[in-house]
Short mmCIF file of N, CA and C in Angstrom, two decimals:
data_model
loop_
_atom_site.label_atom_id
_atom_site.label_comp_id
_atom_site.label_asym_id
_atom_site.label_seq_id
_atom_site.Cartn_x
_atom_site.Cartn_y
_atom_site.Cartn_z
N UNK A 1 -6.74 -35.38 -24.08
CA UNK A 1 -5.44 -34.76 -24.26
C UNK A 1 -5.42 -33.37 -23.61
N UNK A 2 -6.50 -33.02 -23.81
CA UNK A 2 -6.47 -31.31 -22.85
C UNK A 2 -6.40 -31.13 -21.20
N UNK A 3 -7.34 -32.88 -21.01
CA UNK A 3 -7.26 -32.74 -19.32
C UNK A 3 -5.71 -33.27 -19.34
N UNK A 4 -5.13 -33.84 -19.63
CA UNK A 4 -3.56 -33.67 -19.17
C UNK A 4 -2.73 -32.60 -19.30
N UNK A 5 -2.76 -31.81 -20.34
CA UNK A 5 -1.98 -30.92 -20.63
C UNK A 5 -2.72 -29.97 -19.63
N UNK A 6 -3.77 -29.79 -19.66
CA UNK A 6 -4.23 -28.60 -18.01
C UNK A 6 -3.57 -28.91 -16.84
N UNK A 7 -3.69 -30.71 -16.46
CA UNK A 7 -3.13 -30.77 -15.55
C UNK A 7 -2.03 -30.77 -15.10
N UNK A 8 -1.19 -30.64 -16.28
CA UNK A 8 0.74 -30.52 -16.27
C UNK A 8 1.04 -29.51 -16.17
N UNK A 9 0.21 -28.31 -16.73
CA UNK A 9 0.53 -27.17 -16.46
C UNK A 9 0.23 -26.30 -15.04
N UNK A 10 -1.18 -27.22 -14.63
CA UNK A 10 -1.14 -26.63 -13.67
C UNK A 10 -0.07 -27.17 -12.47
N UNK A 11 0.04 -28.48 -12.45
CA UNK A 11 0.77 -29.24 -11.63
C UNK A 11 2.56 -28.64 -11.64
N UNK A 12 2.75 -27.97 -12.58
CA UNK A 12 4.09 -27.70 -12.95
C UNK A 12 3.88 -25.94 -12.29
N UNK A 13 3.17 -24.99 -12.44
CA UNK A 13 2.61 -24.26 -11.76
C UNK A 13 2.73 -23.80 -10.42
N UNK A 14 2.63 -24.77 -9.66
CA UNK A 14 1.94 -25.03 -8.00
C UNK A 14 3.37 -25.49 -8.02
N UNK A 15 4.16 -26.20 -8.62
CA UNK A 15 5.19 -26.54 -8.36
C UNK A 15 6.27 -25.40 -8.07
N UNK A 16 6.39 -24.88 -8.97
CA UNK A 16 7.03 -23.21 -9.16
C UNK A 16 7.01 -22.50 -7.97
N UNK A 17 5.26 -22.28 -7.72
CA UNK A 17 4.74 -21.15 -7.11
C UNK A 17 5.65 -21.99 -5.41
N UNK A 18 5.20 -22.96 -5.15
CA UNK A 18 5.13 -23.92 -3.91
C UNK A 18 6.76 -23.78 -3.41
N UNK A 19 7.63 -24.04 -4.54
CA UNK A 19 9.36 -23.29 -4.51
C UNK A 19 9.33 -22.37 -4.39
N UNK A 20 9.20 -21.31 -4.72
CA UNK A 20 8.96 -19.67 -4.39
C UNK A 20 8.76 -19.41 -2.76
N UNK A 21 7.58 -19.97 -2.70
CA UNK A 21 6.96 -19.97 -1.24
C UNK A 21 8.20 -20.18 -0.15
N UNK A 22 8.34 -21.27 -0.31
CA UNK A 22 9.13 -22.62 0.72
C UNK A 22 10.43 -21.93 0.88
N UNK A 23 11.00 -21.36 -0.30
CA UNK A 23 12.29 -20.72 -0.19
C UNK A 23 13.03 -20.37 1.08
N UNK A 24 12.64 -19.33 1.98
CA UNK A 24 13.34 -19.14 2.99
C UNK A 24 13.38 -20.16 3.99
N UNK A 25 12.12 -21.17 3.57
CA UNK A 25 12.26 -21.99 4.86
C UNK A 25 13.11 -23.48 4.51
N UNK A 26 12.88 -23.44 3.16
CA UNK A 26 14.24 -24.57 2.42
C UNK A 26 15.83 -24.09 2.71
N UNK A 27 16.14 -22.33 2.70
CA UNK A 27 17.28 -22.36 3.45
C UNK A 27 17.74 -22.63 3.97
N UNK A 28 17.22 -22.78 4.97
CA UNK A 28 17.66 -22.94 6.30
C UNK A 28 18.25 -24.75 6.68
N UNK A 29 19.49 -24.63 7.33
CA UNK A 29 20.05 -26.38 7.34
C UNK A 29 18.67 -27.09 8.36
N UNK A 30 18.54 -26.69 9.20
CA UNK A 30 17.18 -27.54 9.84
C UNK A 30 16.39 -27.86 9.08
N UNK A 31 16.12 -27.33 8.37
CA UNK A 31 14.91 -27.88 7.24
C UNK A 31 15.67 -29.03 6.31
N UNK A 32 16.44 -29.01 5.91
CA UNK A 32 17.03 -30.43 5.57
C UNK A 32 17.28 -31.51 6.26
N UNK A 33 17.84 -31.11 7.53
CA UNK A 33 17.78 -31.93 8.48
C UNK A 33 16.55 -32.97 8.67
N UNK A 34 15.64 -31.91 9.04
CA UNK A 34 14.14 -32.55 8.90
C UNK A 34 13.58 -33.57 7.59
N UNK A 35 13.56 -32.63 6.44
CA UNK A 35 13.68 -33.34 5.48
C UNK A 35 14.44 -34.94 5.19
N UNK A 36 15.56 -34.87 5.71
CA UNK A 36 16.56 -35.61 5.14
C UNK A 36 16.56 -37.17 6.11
N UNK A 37 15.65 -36.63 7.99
CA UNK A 37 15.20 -37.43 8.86
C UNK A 37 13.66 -37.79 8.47
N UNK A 38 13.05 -37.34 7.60
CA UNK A 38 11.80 -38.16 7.18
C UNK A 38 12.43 -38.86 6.24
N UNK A 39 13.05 -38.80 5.26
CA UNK A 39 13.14 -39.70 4.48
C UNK A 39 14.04 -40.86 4.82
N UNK A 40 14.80 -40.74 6.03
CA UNK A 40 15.59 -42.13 6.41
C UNK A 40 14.52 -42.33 6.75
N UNK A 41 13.55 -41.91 7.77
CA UNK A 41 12.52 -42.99 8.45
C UNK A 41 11.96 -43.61 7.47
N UNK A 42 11.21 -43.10 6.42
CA UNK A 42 10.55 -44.02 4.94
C UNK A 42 11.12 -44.86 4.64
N UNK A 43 12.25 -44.83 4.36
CA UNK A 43 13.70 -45.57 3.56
C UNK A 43 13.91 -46.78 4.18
N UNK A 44 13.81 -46.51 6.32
CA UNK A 44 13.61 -47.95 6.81
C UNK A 44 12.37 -48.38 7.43
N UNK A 45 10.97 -47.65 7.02
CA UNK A 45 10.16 -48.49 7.07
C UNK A 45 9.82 -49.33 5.53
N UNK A 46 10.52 -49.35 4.77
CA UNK A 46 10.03 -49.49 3.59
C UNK A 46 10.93 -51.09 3.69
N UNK A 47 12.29 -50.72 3.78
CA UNK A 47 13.09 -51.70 4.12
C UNK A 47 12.57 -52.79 5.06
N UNK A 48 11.96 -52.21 6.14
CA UNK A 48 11.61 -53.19 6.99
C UNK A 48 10.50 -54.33 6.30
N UNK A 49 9.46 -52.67 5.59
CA UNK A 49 8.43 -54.16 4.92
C UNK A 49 8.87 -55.11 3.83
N UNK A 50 9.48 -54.87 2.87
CA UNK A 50 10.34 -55.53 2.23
C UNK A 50 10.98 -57.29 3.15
N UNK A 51 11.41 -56.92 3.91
CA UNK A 51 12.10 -57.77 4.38
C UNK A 51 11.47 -58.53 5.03
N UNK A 52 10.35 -57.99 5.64
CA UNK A 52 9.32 -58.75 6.13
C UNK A 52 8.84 -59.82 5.75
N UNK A 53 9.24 -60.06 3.78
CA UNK A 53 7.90 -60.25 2.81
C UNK A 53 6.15 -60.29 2.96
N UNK A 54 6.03 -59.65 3.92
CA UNK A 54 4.75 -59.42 3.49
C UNK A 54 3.93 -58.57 2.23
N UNK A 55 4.87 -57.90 1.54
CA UNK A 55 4.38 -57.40 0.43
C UNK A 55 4.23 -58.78 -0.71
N UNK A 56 4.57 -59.99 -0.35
CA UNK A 56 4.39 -60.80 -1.39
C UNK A 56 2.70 -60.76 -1.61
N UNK A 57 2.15 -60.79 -0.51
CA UNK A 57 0.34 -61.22 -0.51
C UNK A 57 -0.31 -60.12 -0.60
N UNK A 58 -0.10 -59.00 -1.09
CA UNK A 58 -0.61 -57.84 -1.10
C UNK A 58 -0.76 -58.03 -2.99
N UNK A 59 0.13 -58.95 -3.27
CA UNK A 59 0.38 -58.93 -4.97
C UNK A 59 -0.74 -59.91 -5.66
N UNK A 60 -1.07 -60.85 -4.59
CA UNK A 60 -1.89 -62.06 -4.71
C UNK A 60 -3.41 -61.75 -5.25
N UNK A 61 -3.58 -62.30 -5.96
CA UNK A 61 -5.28 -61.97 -6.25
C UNK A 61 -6.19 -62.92 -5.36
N UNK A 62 -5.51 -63.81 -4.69
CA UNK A 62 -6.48 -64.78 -3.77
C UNK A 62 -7.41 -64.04 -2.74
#
């Protein structure tokens, strides 16, 4: 119970500190941009594997 609660605090922490940091550079609209163009790319490689079904045999214990 203590190694979690260390690790939430610290994890919540770094989280804080890591926002603080990032700030001026989260301003800025390019940085969303960027942001907002990695996550379509995830969004359709994820889609793609999906559709693929190849995630069915990844589930398989064979």
């Amino acid at each position: 119970m203590a190694g979690a609660s260390t690790a939430s605090i610290l994890w919540f922490s770094l989280l804080a500190w890591g926002g603080a940091a990032l700030s001026p550079w989260l301003s800025k609209p390019i940085a969303w941009r960027i942001i907002d163009g990695l996550i379509g790319v995830m969004m359709a490689g994820i889609a793609v594997h999906l559709a693929s079904g190849r995630h069915h045999s990844m589930l398989s214990a064979d």
